[in-house]
Backbone as a chain_set.jsonl record, in Angstrom:
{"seq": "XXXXXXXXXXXXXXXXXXXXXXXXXXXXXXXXXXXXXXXXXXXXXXXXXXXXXXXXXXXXXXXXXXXXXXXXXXXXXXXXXXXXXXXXXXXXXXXXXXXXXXXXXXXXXXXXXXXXXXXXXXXXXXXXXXXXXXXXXXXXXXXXXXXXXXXXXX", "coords": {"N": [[0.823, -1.191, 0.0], [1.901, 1.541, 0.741], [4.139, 1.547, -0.895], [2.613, 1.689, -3.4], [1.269, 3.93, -3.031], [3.38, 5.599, -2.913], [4.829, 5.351, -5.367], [2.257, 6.27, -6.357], [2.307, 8.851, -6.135], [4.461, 9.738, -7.189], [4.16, 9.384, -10.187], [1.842, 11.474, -10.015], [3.453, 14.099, -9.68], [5.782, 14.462, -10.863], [5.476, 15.586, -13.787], [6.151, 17.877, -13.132], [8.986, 17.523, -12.734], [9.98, 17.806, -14.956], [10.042, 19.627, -16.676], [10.976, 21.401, -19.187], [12.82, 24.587, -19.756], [11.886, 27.751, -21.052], [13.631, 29.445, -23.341], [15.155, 32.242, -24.734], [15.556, 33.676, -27.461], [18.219, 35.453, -29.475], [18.548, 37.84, -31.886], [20.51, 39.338, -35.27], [18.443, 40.347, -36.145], [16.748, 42.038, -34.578], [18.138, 42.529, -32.002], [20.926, 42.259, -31.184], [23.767, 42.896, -32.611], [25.246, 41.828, -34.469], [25.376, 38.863, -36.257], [27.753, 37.655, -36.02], [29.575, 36.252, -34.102], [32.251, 37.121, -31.665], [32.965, 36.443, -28.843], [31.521, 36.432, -25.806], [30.837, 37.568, -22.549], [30.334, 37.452, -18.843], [30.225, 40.451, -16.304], [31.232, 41.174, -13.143], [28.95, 42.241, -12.114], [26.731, 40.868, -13.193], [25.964, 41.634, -15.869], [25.627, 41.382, -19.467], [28.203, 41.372, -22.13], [29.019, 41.352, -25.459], [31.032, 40.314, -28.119], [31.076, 41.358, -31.318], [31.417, 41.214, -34.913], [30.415, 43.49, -35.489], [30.092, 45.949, -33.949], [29.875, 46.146, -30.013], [28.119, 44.531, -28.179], [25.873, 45.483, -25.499], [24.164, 43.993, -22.296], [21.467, 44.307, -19.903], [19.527, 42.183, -19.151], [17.312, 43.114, -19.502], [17.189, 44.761, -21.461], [19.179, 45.901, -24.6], [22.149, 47.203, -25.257], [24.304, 49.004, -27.835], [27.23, 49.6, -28.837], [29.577, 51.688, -31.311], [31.964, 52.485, -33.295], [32.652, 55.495, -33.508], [33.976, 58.266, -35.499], [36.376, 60.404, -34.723], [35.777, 60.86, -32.736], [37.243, 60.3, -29.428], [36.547, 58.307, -27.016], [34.537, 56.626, -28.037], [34.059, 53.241, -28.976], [37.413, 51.562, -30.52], [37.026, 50.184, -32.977], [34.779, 48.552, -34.759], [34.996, 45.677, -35.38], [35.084, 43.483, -33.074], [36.981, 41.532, -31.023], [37.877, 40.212, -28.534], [36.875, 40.057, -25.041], [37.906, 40.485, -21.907], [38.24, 40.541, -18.228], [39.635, 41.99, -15.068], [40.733, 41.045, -11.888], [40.324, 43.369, -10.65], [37.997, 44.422, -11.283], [38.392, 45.863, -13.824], [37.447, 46.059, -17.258], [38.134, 44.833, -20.359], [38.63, 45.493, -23.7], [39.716, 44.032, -27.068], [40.542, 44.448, -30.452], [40.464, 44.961, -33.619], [42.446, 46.766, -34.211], [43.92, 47.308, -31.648], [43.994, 47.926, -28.036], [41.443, 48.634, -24.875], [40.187, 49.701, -22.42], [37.097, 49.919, -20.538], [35.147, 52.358, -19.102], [32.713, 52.342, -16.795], [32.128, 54.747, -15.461], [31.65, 56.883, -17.05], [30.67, 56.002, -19.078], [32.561, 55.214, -21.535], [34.981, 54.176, -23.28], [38.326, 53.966, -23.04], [41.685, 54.12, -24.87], [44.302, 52.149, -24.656], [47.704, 51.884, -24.861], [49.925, 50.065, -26.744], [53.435, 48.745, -26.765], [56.812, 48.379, -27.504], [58.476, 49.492, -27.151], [59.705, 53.123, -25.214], [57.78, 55.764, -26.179], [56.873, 54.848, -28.602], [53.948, 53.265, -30.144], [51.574, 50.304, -31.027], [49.333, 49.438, -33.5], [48.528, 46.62, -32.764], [46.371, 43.928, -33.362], [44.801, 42.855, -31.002], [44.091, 39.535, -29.932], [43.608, 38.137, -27.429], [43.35, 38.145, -23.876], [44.639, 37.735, -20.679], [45.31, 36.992, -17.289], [48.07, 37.213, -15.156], [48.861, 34.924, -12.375], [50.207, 36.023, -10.476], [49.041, 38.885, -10.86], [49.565, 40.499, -13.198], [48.839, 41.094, -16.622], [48.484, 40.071, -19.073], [49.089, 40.204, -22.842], [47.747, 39.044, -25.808], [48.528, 39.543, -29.044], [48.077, 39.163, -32.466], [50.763, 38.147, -35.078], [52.173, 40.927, -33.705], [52.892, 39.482, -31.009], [53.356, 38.868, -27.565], [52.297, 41.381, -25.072], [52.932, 43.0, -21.858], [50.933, 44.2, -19.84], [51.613, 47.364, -18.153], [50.162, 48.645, -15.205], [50.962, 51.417, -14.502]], "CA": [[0.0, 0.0, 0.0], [2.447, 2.395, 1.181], [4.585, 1.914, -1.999], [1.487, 2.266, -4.11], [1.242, 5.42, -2.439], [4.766, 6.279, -3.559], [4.411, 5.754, -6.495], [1.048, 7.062, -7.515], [2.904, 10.501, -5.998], [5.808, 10.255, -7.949], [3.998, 9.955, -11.575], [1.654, 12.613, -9.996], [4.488, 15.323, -9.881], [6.389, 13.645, -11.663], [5.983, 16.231, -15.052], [6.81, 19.223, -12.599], [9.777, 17.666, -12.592], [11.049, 17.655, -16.1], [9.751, 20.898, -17.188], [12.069, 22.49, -19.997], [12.904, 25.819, -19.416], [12.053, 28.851, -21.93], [14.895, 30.179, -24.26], [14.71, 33.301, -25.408], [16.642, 33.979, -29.101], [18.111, 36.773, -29.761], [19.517, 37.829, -33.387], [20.537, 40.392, -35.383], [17.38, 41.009, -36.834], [16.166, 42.755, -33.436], [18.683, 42.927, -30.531], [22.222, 42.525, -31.734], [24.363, 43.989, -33.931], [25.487, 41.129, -35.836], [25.412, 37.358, -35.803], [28.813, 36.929, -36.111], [30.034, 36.528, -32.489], [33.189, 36.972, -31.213], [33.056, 36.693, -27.593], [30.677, 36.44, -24.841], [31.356, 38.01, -21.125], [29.346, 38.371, -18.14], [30.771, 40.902, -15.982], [30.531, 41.25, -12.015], [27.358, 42.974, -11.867], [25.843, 40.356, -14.073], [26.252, 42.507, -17.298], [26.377, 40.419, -20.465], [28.947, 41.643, -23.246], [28.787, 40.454, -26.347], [31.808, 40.979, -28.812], [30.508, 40.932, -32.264], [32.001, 41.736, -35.949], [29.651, 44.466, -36.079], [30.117, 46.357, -32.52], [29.761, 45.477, -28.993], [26.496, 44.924, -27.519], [25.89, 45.314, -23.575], [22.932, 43.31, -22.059], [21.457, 44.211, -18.6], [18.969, 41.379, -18.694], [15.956, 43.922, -19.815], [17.48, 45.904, -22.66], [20.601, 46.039, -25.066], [22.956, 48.698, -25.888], [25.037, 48.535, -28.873], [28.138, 50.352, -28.826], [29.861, 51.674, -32.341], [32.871, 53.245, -33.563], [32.445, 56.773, -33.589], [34.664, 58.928, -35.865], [36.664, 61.536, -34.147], [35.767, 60.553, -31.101], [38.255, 59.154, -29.048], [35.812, 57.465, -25.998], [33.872, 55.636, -28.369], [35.318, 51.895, -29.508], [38.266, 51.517, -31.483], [36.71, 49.492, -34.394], [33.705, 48.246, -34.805], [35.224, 43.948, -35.017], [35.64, 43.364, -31.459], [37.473, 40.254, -30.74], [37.947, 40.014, -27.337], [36.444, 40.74, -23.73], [38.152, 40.047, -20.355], [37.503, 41.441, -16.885], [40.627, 41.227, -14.377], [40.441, 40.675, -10.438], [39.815, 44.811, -10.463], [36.998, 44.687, -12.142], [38.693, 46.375, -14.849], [36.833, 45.269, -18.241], [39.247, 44.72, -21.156], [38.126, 45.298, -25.095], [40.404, 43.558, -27.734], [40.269, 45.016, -31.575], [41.611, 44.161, -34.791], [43.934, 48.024, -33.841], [44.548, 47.461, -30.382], [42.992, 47.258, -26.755], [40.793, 49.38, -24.501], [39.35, 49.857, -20.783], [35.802, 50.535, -20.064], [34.964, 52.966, -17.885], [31.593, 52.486, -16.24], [31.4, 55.893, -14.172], [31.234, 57.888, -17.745], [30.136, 55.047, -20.416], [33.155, 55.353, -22.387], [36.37, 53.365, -23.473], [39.73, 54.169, -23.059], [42.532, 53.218, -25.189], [45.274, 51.611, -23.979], [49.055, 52.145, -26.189], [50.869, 48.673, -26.757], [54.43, 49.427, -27.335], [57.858, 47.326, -27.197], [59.782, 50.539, -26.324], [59.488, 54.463, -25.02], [57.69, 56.485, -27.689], [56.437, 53.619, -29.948], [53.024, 52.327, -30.113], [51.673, 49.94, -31.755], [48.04, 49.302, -33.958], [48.124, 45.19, -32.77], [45.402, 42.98, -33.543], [44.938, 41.657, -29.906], [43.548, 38.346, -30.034], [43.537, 37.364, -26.458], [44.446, 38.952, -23.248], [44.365, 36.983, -19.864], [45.862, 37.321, -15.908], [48.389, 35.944, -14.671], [48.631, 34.717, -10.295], [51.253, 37.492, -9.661], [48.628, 39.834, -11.067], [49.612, 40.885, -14.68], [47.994, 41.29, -17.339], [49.404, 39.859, -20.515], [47.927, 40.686, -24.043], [48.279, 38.244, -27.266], [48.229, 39.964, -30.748], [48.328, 38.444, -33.98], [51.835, 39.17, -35.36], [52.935, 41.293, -32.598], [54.097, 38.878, -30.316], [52.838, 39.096, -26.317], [52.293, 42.365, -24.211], [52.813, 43.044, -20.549], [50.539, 45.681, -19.524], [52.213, 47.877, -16.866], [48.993, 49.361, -15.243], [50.921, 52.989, -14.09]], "C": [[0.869, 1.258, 0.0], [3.566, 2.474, -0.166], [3.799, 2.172, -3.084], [1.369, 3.668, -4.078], [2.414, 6.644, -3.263], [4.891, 6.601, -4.743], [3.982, 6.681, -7.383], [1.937, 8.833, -7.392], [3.882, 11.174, -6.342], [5.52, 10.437, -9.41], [3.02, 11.16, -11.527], [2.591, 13.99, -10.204], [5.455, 15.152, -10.395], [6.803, 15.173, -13.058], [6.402, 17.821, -14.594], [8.214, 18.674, -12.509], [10.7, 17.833, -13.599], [10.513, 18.533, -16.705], [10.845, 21.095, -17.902], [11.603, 24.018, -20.163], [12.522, 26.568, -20.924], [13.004, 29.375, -22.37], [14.387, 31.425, -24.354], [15.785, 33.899, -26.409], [16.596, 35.558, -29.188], [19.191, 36.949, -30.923], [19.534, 39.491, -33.899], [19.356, 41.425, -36.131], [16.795, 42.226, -35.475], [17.022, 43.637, -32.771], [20.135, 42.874, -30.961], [22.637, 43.082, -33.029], [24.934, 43.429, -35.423], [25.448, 39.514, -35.154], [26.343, 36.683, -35.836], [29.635, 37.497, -34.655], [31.275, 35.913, -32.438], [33.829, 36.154, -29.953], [32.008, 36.799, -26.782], [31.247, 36.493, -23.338], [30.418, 37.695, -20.196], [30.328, 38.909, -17.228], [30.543, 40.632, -14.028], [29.513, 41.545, -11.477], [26.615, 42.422, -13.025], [25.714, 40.831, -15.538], [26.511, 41.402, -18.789], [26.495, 41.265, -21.733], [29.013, 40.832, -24.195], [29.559, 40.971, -27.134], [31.333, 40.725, -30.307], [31.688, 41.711, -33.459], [31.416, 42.762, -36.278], [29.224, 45.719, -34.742], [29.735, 45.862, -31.418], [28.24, 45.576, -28.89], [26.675, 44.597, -25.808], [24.186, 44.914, -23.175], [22.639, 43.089, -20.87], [20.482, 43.542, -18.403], [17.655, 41.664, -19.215], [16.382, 44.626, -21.07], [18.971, 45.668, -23.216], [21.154, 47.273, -25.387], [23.741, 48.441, -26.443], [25.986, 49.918, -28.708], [29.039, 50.226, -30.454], [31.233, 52.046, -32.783], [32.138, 54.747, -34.491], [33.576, 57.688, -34.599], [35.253, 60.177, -35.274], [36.136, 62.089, -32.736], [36.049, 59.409, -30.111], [37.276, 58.15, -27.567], [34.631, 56.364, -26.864], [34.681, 54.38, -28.961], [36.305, 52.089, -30.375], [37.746, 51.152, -32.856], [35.41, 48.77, -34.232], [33.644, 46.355, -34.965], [35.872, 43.964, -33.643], [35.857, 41.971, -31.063], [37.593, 39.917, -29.624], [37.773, 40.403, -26.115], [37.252, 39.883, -22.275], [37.948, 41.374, -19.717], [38.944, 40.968, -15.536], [39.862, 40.887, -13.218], [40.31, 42.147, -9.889], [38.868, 45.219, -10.767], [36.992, 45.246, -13.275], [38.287, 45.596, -16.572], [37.571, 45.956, -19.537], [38.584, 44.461, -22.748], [39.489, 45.179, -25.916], [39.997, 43.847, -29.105], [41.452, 45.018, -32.415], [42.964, 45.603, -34.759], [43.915, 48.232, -32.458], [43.427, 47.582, -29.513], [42.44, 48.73, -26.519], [39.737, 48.785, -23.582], [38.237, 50.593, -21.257], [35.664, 51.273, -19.023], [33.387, 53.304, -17.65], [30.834, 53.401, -15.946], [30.712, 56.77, -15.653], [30.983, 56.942, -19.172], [31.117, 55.12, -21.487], [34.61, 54.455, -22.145], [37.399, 54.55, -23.709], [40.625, 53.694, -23.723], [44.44, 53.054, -24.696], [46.716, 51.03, -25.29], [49.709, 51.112, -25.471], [52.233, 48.546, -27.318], [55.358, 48.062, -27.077], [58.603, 48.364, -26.785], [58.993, 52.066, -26.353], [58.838, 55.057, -26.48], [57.102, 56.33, -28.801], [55.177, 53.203, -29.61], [52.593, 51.579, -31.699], [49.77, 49.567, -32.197], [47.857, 47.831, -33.771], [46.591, 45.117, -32.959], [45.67, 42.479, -32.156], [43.236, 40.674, -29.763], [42.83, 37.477, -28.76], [44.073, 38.117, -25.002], [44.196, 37.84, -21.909], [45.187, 37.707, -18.449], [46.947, 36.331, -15.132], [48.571, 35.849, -12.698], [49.262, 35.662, -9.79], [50.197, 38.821, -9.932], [49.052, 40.651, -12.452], [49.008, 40.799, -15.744], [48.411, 40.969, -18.745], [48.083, 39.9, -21.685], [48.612, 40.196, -25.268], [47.998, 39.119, -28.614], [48.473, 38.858, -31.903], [49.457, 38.997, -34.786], [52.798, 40.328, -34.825], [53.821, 40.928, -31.193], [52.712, 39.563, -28.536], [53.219, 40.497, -25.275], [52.521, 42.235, -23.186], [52.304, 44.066, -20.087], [50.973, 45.97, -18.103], [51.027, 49.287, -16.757], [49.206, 50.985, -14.425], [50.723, 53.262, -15.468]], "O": [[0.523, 2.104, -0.824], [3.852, 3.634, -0.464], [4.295, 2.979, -3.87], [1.38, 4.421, -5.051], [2.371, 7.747, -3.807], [5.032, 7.725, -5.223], [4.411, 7.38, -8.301], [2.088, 9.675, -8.277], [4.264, 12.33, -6.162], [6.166, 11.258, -10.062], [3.009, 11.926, -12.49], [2.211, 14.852, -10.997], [6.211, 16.117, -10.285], [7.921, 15.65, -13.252], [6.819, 18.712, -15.334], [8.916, 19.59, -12.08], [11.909, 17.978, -13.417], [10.42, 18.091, -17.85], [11.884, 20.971, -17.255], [10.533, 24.505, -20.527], [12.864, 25.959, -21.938], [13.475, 30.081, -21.479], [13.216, 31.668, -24.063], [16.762, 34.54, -26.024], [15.739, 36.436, -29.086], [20.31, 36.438, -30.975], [18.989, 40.473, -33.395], [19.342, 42.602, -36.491], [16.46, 43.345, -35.863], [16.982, 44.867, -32.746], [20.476, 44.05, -31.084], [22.089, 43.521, -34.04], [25.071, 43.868, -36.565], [25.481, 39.144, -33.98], [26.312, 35.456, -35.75], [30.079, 38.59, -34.301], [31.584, 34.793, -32.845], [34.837, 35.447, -29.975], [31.279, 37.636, -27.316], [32.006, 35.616, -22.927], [29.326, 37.606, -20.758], [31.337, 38.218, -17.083], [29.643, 39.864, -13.691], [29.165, 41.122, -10.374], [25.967, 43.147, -13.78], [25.216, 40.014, -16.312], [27.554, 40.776, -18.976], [25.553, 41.769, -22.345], [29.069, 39.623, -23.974], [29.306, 42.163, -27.305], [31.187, 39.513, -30.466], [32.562, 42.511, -33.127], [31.717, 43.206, -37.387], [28.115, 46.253, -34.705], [29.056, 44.859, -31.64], [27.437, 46.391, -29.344], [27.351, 43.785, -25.175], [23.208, 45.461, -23.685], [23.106, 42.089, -20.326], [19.983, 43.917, -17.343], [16.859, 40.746, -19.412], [15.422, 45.11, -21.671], [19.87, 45.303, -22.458], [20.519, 48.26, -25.76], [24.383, 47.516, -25.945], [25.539, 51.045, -28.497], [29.251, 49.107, -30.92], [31.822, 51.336, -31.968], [31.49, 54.925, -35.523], [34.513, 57.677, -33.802], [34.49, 61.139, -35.349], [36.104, 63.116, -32.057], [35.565, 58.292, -29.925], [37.81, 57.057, -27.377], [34.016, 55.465, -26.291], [35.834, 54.517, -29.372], [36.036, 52.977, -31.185], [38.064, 51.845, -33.822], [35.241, 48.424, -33.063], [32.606, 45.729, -34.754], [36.971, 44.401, -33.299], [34.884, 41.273, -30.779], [37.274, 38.728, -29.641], [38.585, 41.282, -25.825], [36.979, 38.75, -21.878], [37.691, 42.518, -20.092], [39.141, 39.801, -15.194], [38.687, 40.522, -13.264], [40.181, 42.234, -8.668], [38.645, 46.42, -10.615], [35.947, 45.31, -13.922], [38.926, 44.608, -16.934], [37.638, 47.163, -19.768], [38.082, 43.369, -23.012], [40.383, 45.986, -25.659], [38.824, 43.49, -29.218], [42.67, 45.051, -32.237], [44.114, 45.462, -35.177], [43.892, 49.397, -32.062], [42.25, 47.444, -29.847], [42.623, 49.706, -27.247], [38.875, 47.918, -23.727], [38.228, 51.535, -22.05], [36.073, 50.845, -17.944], [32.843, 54.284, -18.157], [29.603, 53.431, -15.963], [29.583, 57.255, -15.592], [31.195, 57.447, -20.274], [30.57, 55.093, -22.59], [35.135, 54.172, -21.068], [37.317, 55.621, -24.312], [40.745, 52.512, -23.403], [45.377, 53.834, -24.525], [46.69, 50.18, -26.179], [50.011, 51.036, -24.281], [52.234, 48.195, -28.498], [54.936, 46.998, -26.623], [59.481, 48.103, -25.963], [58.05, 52.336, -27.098], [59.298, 54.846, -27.602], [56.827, 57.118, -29.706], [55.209, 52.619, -28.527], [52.914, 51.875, -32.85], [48.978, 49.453, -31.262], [47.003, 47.408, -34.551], [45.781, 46.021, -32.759], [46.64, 41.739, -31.99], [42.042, 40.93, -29.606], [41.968, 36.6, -28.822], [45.182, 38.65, -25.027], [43.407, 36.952, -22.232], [45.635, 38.85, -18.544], [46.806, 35.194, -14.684], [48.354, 36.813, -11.963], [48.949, 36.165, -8.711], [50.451, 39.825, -9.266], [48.519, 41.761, -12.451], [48.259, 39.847, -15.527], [48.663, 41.917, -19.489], [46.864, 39.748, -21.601], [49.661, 40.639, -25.738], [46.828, 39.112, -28.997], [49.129, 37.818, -31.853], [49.346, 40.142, -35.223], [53.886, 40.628, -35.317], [54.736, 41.478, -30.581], [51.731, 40.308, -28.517], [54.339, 40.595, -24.774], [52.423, 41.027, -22.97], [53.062, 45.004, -19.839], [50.831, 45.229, -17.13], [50.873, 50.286, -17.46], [48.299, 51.647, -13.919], [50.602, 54.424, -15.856]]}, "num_chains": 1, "name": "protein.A"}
């Protein structure tokens, strides 16, 4: 009786238990900027970045914001193919572009770019491909053809 019981109360609730969840698609017909994705972030404050061949998009869960390259204005992105997003252990959020990198700055919605040099004086237009952290706290940055950075964050 008492496994009868069990039973019957396990194929009762039974289809609450295998519910499949709701998706929700999102393309460039609507909400992004392009469908050719680079990169996908989420940030500390939940934030999801999205690096695309066709500018960034930022996604606070309710709404997107597409970020562009601006002409002659230096706080908007470098380029409009955005290859790569990291975020260190500062929260500092890291944009990668086929001419070089660039910090976000939260307080005033605008990027920063950040000069990749091998010596005093010299920068350089890399393609960075990749950037990562390493346990001492550094910040290394891969290009394509340039060879590996060490960002020195004075």
């Amino acid at each position: 009786m008492k496994k009868n019981l069990v039973i019957s109360l396990f194929l009762f609730l039974c289809p609450l238990c295998f519910y499949a969840q709701n998706g929700r698609f999102f393309s460039a017909n609507a909400e992004l900027s392009s469908s050719l994705i680079n990169d996908i972030h989420q940030d500390h404050n939940g934030i999801i970045w999205i690096a695309t061949e066709d500018g960034l998009n930022k996604y606070d869960g309710a709404k997107f914001e597409t970020y562009k390259h601006k002409n002659k204005e230096p706080s908007s992105i470098l380029n409009n193919y955005v290859k790569t997003i990291f975020e260190d252990r500062d929260h500092n959020l890291y944009f990668g572009f086929f001419n070089g990198l660039q910090v976000y700055d939260s307080g005033t919605d605008t990027f920063k770019s950040i000069p990749l040099s091998a010596e005093e004086n010299t920068s350089y237009d890399a393609h960075v491909t990749t950037i990562t952290q390493r346990a001492n706290g550094e910040l290394l940055v891969g290009t394509s053809g340039r060879g590996i950075f060490r960002l020195d964050k004075n």
